[in-house]
XYZ file of C-alpha atoms in Angstrom:
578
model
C -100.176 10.993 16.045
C -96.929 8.806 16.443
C -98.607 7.068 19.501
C -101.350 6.394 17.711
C -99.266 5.386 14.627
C -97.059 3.111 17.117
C -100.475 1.808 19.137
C -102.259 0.478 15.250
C -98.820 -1.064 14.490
C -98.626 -3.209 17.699
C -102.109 -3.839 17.576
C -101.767 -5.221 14.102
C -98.469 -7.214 14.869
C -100.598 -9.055 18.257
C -103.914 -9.891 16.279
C -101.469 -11.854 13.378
C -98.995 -13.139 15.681
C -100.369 -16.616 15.676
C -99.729 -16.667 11.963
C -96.684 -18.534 10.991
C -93.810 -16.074 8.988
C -92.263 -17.408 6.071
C -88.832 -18.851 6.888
C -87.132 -16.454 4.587
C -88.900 -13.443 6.733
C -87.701 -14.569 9.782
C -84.627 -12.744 11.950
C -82.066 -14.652 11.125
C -78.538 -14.529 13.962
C -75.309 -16.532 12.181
C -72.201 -18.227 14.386
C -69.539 -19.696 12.271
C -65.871 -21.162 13.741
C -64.732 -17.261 13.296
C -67.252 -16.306 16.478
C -65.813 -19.449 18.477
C -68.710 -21.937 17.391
C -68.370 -25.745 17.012
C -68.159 -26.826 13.107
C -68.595 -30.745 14.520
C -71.762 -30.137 16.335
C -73.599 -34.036 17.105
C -76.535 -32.363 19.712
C -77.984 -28.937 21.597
C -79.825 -28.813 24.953
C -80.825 -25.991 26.814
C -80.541 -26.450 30.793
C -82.981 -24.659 33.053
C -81.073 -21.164 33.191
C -80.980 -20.364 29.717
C -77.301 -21.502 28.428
C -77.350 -23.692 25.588
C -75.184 -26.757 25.606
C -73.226 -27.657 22.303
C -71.870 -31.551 22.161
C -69.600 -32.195 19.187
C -66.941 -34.577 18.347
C -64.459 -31.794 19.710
C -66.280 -32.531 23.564
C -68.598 -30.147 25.181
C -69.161 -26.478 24.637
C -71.479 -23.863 26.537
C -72.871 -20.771 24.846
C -74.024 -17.997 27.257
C -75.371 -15.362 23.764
C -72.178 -14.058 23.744
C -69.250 -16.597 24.166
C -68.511 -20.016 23.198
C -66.566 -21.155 26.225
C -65.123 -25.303 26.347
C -66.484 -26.894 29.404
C -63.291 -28.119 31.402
C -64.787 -30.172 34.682
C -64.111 -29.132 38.207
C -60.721 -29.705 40.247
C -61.443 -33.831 41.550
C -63.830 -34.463 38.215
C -63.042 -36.354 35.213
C -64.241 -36.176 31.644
C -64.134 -38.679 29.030
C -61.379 -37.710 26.520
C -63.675 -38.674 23.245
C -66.476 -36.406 22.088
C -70.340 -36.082 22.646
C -72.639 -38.603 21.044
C -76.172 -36.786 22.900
C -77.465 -34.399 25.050
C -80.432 -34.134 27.411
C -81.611 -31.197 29.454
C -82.653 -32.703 33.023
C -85.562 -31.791 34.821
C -83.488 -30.191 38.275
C -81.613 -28.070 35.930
C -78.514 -30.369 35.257
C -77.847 -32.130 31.967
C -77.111 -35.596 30.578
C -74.332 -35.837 28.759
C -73.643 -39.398 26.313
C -70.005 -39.822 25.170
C -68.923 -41.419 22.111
C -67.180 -43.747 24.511
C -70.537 -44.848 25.722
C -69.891 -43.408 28.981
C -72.800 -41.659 30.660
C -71.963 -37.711 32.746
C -74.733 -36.425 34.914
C -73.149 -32.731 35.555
C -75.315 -30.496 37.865
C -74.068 -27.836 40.434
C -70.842 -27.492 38.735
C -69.698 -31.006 39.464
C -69.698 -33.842 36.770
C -70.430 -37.572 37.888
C -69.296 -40.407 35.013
C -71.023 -43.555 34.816
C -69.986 -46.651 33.106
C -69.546 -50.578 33.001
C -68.707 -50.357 37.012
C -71.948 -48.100 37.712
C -74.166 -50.935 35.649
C -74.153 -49.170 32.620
C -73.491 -50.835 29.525
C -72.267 -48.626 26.421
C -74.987 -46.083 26.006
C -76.307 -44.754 23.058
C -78.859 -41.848 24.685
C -80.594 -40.691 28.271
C -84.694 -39.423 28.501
C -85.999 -38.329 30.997
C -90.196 -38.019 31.720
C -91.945 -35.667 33.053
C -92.122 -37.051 36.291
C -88.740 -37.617 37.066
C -87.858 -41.287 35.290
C -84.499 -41.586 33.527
C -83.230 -44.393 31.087
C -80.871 -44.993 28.681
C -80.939 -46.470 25.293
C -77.605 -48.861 25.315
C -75.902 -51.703 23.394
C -77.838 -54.379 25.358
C -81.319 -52.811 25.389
C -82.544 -50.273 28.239
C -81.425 -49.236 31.527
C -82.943 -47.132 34.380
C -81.065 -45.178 36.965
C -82.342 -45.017 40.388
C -80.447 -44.202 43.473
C -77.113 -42.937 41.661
C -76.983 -46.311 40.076
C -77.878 -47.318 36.556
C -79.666 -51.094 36.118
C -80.672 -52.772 33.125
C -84.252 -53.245 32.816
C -84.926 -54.958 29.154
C -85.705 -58.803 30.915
C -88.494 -56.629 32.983
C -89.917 -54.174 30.638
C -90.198 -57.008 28.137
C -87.298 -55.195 26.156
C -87.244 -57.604 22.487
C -84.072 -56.529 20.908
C -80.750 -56.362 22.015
C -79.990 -52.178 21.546
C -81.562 -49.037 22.387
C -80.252 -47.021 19.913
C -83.095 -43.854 20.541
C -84.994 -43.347 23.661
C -87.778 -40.731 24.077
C -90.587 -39.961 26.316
C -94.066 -38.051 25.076
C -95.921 -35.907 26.891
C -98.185 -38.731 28.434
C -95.308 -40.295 29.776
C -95.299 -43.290 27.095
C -91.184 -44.391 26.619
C -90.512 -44.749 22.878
C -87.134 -46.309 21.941
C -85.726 -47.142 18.093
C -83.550 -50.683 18.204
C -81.296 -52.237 15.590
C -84.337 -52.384 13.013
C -87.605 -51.541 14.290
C -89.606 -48.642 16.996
C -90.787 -50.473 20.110
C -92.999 -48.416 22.922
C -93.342 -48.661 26.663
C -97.253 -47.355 27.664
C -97.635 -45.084 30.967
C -98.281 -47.234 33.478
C -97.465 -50.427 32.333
C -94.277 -52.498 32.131
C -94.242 -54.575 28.728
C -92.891 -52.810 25.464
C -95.296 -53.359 22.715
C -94.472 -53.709 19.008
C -95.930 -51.665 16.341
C -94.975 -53.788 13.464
C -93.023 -51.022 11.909
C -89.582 -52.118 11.097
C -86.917 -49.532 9.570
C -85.973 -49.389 6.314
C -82.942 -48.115 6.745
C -80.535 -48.058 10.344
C -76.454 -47.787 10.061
C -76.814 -46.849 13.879
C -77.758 -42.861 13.438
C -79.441 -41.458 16.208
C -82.979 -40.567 15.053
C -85.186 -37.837 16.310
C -89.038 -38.263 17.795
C -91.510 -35.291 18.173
C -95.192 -35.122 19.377
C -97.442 -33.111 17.842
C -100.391 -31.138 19.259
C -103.057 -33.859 18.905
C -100.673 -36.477 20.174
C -99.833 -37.566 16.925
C -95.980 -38.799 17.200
C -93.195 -38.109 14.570
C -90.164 -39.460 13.925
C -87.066 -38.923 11.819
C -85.992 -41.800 9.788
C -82.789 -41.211 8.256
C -82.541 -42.659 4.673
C -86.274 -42.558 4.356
C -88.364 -39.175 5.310
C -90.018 -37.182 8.347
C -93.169 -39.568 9.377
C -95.958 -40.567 11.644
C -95.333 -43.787 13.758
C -99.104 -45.886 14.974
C -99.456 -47.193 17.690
C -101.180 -50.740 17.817
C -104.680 -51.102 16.331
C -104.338 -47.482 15.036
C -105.820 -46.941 11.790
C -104.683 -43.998 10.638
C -102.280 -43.828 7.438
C -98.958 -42.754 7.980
C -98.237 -39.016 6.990
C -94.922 -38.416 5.604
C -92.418 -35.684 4.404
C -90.153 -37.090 1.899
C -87.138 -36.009 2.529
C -83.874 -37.409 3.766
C -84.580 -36.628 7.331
C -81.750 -36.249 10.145
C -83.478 -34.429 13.244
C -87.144 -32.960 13.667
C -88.595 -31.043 16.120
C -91.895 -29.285 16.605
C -92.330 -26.308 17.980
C -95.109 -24.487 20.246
C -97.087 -23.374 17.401
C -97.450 -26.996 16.274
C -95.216 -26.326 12.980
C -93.040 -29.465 12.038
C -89.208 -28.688 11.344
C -87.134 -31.274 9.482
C -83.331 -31.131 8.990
C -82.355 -32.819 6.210
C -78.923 -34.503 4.930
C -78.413 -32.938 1.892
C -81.365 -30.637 1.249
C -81.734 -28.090 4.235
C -84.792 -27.239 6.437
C -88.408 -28.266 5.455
C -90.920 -26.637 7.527
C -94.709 -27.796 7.518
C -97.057 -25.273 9.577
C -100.498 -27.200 9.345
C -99.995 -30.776 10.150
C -103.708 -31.291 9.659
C -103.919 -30.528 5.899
C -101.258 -32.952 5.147
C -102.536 -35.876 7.663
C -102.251 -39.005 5.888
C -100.390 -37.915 2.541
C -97.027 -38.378 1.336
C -95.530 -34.765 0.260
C -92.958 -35.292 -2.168
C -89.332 -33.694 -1.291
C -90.062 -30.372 -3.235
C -93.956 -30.300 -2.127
C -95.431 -26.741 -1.824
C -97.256 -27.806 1.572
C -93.605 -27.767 3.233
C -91.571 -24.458 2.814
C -87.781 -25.152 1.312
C -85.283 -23.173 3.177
C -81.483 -23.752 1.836
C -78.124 -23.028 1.441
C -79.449 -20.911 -2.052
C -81.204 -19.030 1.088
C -78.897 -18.117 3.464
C -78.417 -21.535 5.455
C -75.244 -21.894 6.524
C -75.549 -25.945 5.300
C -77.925 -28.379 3.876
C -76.799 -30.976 6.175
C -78.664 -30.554 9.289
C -77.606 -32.398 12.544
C -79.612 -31.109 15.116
C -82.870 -28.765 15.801
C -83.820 -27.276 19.074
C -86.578 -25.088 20.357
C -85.595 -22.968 23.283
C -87.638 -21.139 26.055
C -88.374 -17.820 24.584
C -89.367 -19.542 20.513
C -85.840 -19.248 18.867
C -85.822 -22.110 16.411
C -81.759 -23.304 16.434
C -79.842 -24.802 13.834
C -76.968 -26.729 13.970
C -74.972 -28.097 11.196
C -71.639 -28.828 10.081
C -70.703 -25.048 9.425
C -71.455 -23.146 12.783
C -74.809 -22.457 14.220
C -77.695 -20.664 13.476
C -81.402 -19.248 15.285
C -84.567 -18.193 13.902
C -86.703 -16.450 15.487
C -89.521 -13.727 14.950
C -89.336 -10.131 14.507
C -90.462 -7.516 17.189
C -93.095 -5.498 16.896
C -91.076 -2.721 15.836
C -89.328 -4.799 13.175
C -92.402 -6.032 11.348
C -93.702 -4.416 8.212
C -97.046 -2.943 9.748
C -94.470 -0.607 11.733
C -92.480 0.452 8.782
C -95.669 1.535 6.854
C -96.330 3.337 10.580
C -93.241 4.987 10.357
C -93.280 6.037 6.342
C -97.203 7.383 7.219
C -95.435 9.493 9.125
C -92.727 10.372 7.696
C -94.293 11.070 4.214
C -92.874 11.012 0.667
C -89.242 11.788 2.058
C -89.344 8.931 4.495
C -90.848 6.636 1.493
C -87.561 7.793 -0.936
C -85.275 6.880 1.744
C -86.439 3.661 2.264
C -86.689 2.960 -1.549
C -83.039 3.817 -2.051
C -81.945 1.918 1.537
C -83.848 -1.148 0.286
C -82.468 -0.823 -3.292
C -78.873 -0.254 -1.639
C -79.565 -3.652 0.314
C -80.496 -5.545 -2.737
C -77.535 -4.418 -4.733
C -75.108 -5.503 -2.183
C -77.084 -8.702 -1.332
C -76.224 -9.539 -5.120
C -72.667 -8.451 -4.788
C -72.467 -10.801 -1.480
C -73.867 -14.037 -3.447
C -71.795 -13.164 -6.901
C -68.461 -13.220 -4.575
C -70.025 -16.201 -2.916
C -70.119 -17.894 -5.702
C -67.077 -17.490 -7.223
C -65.110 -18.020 -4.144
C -67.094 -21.566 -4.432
C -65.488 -22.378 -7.377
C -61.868 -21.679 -6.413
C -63.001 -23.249 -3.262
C -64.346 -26.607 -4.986
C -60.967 -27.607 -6.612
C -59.147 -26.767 -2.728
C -61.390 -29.002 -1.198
C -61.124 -32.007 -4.050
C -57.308 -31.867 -3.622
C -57.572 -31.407 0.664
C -60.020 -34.558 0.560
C -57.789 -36.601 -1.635
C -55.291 -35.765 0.880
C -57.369 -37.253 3.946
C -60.407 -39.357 2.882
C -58.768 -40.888 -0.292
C -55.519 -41.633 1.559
C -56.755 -42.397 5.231
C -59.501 -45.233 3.568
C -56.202 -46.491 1.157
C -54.434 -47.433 4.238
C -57.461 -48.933 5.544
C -58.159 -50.937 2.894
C -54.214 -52.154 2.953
C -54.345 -53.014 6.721
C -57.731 -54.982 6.108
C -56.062 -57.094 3.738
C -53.364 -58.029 6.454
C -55.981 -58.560 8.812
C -57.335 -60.766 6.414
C -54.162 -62.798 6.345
C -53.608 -62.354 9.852
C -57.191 -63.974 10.749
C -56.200 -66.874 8.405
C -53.087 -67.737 10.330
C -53.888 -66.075 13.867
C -57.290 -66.069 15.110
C -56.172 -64.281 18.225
C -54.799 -61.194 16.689
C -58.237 -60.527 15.254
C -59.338 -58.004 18.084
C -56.232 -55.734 17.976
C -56.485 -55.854 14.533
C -59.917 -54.640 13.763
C -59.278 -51.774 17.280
C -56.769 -50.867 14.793
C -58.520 -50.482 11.356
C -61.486 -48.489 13.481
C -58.813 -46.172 15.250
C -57.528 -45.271 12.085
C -61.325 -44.637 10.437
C -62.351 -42.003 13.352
C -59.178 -40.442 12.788
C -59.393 -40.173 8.910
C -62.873 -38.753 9.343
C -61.911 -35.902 11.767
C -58.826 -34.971 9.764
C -60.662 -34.762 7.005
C -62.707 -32.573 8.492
C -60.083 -30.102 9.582
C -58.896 -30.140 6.019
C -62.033 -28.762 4.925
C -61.818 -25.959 7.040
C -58.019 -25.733 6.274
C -57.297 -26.151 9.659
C -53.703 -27.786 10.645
C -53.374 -31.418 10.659
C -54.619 -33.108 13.647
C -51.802 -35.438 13.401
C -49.233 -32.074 14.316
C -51.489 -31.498 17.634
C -49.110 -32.045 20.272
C -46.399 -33.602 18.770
C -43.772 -32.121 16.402
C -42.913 -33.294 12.376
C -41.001 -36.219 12.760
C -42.638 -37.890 15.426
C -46.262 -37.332 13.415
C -44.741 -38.059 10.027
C -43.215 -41.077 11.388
C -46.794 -42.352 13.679
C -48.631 -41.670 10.267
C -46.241 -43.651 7.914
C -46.113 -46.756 10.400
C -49.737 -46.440 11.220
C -49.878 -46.648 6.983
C -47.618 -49.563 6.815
C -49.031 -51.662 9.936
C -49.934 -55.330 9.367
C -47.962 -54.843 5.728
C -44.858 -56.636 5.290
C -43.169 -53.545 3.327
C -40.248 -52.258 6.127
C -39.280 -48.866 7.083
C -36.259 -46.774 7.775
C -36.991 -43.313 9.226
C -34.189 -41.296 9.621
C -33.961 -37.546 11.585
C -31.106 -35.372 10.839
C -30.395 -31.972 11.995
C -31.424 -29.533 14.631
C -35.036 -30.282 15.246
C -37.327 -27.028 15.605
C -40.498 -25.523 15.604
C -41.555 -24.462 11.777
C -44.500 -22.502 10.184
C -47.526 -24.966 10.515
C -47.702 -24.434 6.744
C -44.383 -26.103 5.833
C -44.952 -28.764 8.616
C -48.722 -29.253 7.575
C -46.941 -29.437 3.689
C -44.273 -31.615 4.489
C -46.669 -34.379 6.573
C -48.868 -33.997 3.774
C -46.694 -34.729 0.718
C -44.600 -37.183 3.111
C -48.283 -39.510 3.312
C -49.040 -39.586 -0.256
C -45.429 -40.258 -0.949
C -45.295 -43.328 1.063
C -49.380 -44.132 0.341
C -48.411 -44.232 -3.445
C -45.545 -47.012 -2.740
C -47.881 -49.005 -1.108
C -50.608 -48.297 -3.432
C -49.091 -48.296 -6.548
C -45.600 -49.467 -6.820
C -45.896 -52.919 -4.340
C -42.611 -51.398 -2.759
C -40.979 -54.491 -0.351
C -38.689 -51.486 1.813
C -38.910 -47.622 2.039
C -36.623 -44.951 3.479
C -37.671 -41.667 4.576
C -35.240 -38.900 5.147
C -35.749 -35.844 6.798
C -33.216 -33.032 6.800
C -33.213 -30.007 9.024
C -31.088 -28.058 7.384
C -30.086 -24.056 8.164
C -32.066 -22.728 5.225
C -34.616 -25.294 4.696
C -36.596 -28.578 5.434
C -35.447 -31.430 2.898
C -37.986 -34.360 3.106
C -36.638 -37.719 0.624
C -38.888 -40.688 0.324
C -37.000 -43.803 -1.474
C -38.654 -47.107 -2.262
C -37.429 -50.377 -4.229
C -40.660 -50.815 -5.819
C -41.736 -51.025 -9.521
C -40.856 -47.655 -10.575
C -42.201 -45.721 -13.323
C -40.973 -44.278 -17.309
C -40.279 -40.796 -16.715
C -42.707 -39.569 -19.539
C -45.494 -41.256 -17.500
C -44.926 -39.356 -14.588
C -45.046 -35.898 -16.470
C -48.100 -37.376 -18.327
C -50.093 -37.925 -14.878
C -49.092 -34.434 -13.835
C -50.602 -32.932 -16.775
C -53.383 -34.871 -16.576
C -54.647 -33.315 -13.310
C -53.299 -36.478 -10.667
C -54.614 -35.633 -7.926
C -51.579 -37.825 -6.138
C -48.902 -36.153 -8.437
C -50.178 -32.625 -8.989
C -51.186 -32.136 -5.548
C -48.283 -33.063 -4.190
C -46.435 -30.133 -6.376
C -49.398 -27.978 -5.817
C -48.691 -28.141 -2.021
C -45.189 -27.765 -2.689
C -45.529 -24.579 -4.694
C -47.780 -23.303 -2.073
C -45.214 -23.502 0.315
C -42.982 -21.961 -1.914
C -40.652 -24.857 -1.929
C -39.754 -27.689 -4.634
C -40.296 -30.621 -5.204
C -38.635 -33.509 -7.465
C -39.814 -37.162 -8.429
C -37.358 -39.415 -9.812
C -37.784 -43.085 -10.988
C -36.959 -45.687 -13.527
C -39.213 -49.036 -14.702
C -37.228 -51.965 -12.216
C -35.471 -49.187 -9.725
C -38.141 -47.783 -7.603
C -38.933 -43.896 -7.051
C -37.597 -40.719 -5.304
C -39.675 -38.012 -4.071
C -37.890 -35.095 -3.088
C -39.080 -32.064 -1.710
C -37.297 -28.789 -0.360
C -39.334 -26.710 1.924
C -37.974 -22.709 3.793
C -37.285 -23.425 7.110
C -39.625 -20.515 7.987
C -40.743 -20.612 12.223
């Protein structure tokens, strides 16, 4: 009787397999940063034997199902020191790998060759490679094509019109499809002129868009700002068919289903492209199914989507990574009705009560969740204050040097503006390690002083306000808390002279003393009454309070004096815990 309980149940599961299961049903497998994964994933590829390939802003990791290991290049190769822009599986089992840097890696056998300006390659945005063996890349002057271990640019030839490549893509006929600086161009099979659509973007700050080819040919793209859509070809006369939703990356998978990562509003998945051909379906539509955050996604801000070789649909977003995939026979629901046939009315209790157990701790799990969130929102309001707010304040200060610098130096305009965008990439991935309450980025390598000091002048470049910086003490190693605390108060000391109190000189002392870390910040500027200080406190300053938040945390104090006409003191004393 069990084989023939077993025998109806995989019967059952084979005649509905090519029915899609709801999202929610699916086997869902989790990786966060506490299993080793990436939380700055960009791409994923699979290569030919099955690893998948993670590129993120923090370089190039490899997954084997059980490890996240860092890819570190072979004795004699070099790597680009900034992270991965794009990845691209390559037909003879290697993989394409595009830097942020522009720089091009073809790493196959072990070994990893770099391309660049010297190789012919201009700055490169992406690499695609066709089914029969051609590979180009979408760059900053258009397209190129490598042949012989050499890259060359072929836009004058292929009748390239614009002057980037931002996206580059091949379909399944072998037709190239590349995205410029505002509008989707297409090279036919066979021939050797792009041709123009007439479909211009509506929106294109340089994001790296995703195409997709459905069953019947039809191609998709992903048009971030606008939705999931079609894209004709010339003379077609079919009406676009779009999912409106703020699209980031699409993909569709071997049962012709459409996936769409969103920025902001999770997965939308679409499993019968042919009832919605030629419609618009608004962002909450029933024809697409809604999977979110509210549904176990680890993030509604979806970067990448990849389908590999056995059907595993993989998600990749900000918080870790994620796969989809079916169930098994013997995890489908036609096997557990199998199994409570036979097991009868006890079997059918015990499930009841396992099921009910399940739901009551499910509910436990998202009541914890959610209250953790709220703690969790006010952390992250003060930790982005402490990173976006300031790092784009200093920005905005050295801009307006630049501004007088271009006005009396024309030359210094380059360094300048190297300088400003420095200072933006480095913002953005320390404010990303803030969110995760990860140490600053600006401690990596180097010890207090020598980061407090690079992060104050890096503040105070192009400004004509002066510095003293003054080290006394022995220096040592401390907890990264009371460093982390001490960097951190230290910037929006100094951030709020600039900012606030138009301070012409500032002196910053630090003190290594035997029992504790004394950090002083003195500045001639404006000053403030007293009572107004207290008053901003109270009031929930994020400057201010956070400053004696992080102080507290630390278990250490921390004092603010100041007077209208005689500047301002922030004091704070720190344990000198290792």
């Amino acid at each position: 009787m069990l084989v023939c309980l077993l025998s109806f149940a995989i019967a059952t599961s084979q005649a509905v397999a090519t029915k899609s299961v709801p999202i929610d049903e699916l086997v869902r497998t989790t990786w966060t940063w506490k299993d080793g994964a990436p939380t700055d994933i960009r791409d994923l590829a699979q290569s030919r034997d099955g690893s998948l390939w993670i590129g993120g802003d923090s370089g190039l990791t490899r997954f084997d199902g059980a490890r996240f290991v860092q890819f570190k290049p072979a004795s004699g190769d070099t790597i680009p020191t900034t992270g991965v822009r794009s990845l691209t599986a390559a037909r003879d089992g290697g993989l394409w790998i595009v830097w942020r840097n522009g720089q091009v890696s073809r790493l196959r056998d072990g070994r990893l060759i770099t391309f660049g300006e010297r190789e012919g390659l201009s700055s490169a945005f992406e690499v695609a490679e066709s089914g029969t063996g051609v590979v180009v890349a979408g760059t900053a002057t258009g397209i190129a094509r490598f042949v012989d271990g050499r890259w060359e640019d072929v836009s004058r030839e292929w009748g390239y019109p614009d002057t980037e490549g931002v996206v580059v893509w091949f379909d399944r006929g072998g037709t190239l499809w590349a995205e410029s600086e505002a509008r989707v161009l297409y090279l036919p099979a066979g021939t050797s002129r792009f041709v123009d659509p007439q479909m211009s973007l509506v929106f294109q700050p340089g994001v790296r868009a995703d195409f997709a080819e459905a069953p019947d040919g039809t191609i998709w793209m992903a048009e971030f700002g606008r939705s999931a859509h079609t894209v004709a070809r010339v003379a077609a006369r079919d009406s676009i068919t779009e999912v409106m939703v703020g699209a980031m990356s699409l993909l569709i998978d071997r049962r012709g289903s459409l996936w769409v990562g969103s920025s902001g509003d999770g997965l939308r998945r679409v499993t019968d492209l042919g009832r919605i051909r030629g419609r618009k379906i608004a962002r909450s539509g029933e024809e697409a199914e809604q999977f979110t955050e509210r549904d176990g996604l680890l993030s509604n801000y979806v970067v990448s989507l990849l389908e590999d070789r056995d059907g595993g649909i993989w998600v990749a977003t900000g918080a870790g990574l994620q796969r989809f995939r079916e169930a098994s026979w013997y995890q489908t629901t036609w096997s557990r009705y199998a199994l409570l046939l036979l097991l009868g009315p006890l079997g059918a209790l015990v499930g009841v009560l396992v099921q009910r157990r399940r739901h009551l701790l499910a509910q436990q799990t998202l009541r914890s969740r959610y209250d953790a969130t709220l703690a969790e929102r006010a952390r992250i309001a003060q930790d982005l204050h402490d990173t976006l707010l300031q790092g784009f304040t200093g920005i905005t200060i050295q801009l307006r040097a630049i501004q007088r610098v271009l006005s009396r130096e024309p030359d210094g305009r380059s360094a300048a503006l190297e300088a400003v965008l420095t200072s933006a990439d480095s913002t953005l991935h320390d404010a990303r390690n803030a969110i995760w309450d990860m140490r600053a980025v600006e401690l990596d390598g180097r010890d207090l002083p020598d980061a407090l000091e690079g992060a104050i002048r890096s503040m105070v470049a192009g400004d004509s306000t002066s510095v003293d910086f003054v080290v006394r003490g022995d220096r040592r190693p401390l907890s990264p808390l009371i460093e982390t605390t001490a960097l951190r108060i230290g910037r929006e000391a100094v951030m709020n002279a600039l900012k606030h109190a138009g301070a012409g000189k500032i002196e910053v002392h630090l003190e290594y003393a035997p029992g504790a870390l004394v950090l002083r910040i003195v500045d001639d500027g404006r000053g403030l009454d007293p009572g107004a200080i207290e008053t901003a406190s109270r009031a929930g300053h994020l400057g201010i309070a956070g400053m004696r938040t992080r102080a507290e945390r630390a278990e250490g104090t921390l004092s603010i004096t100041s007077a209208p006409g005689r500047g301002t003191t922030v004091e704070v004393s720190l344990p000198a815990r290792n």
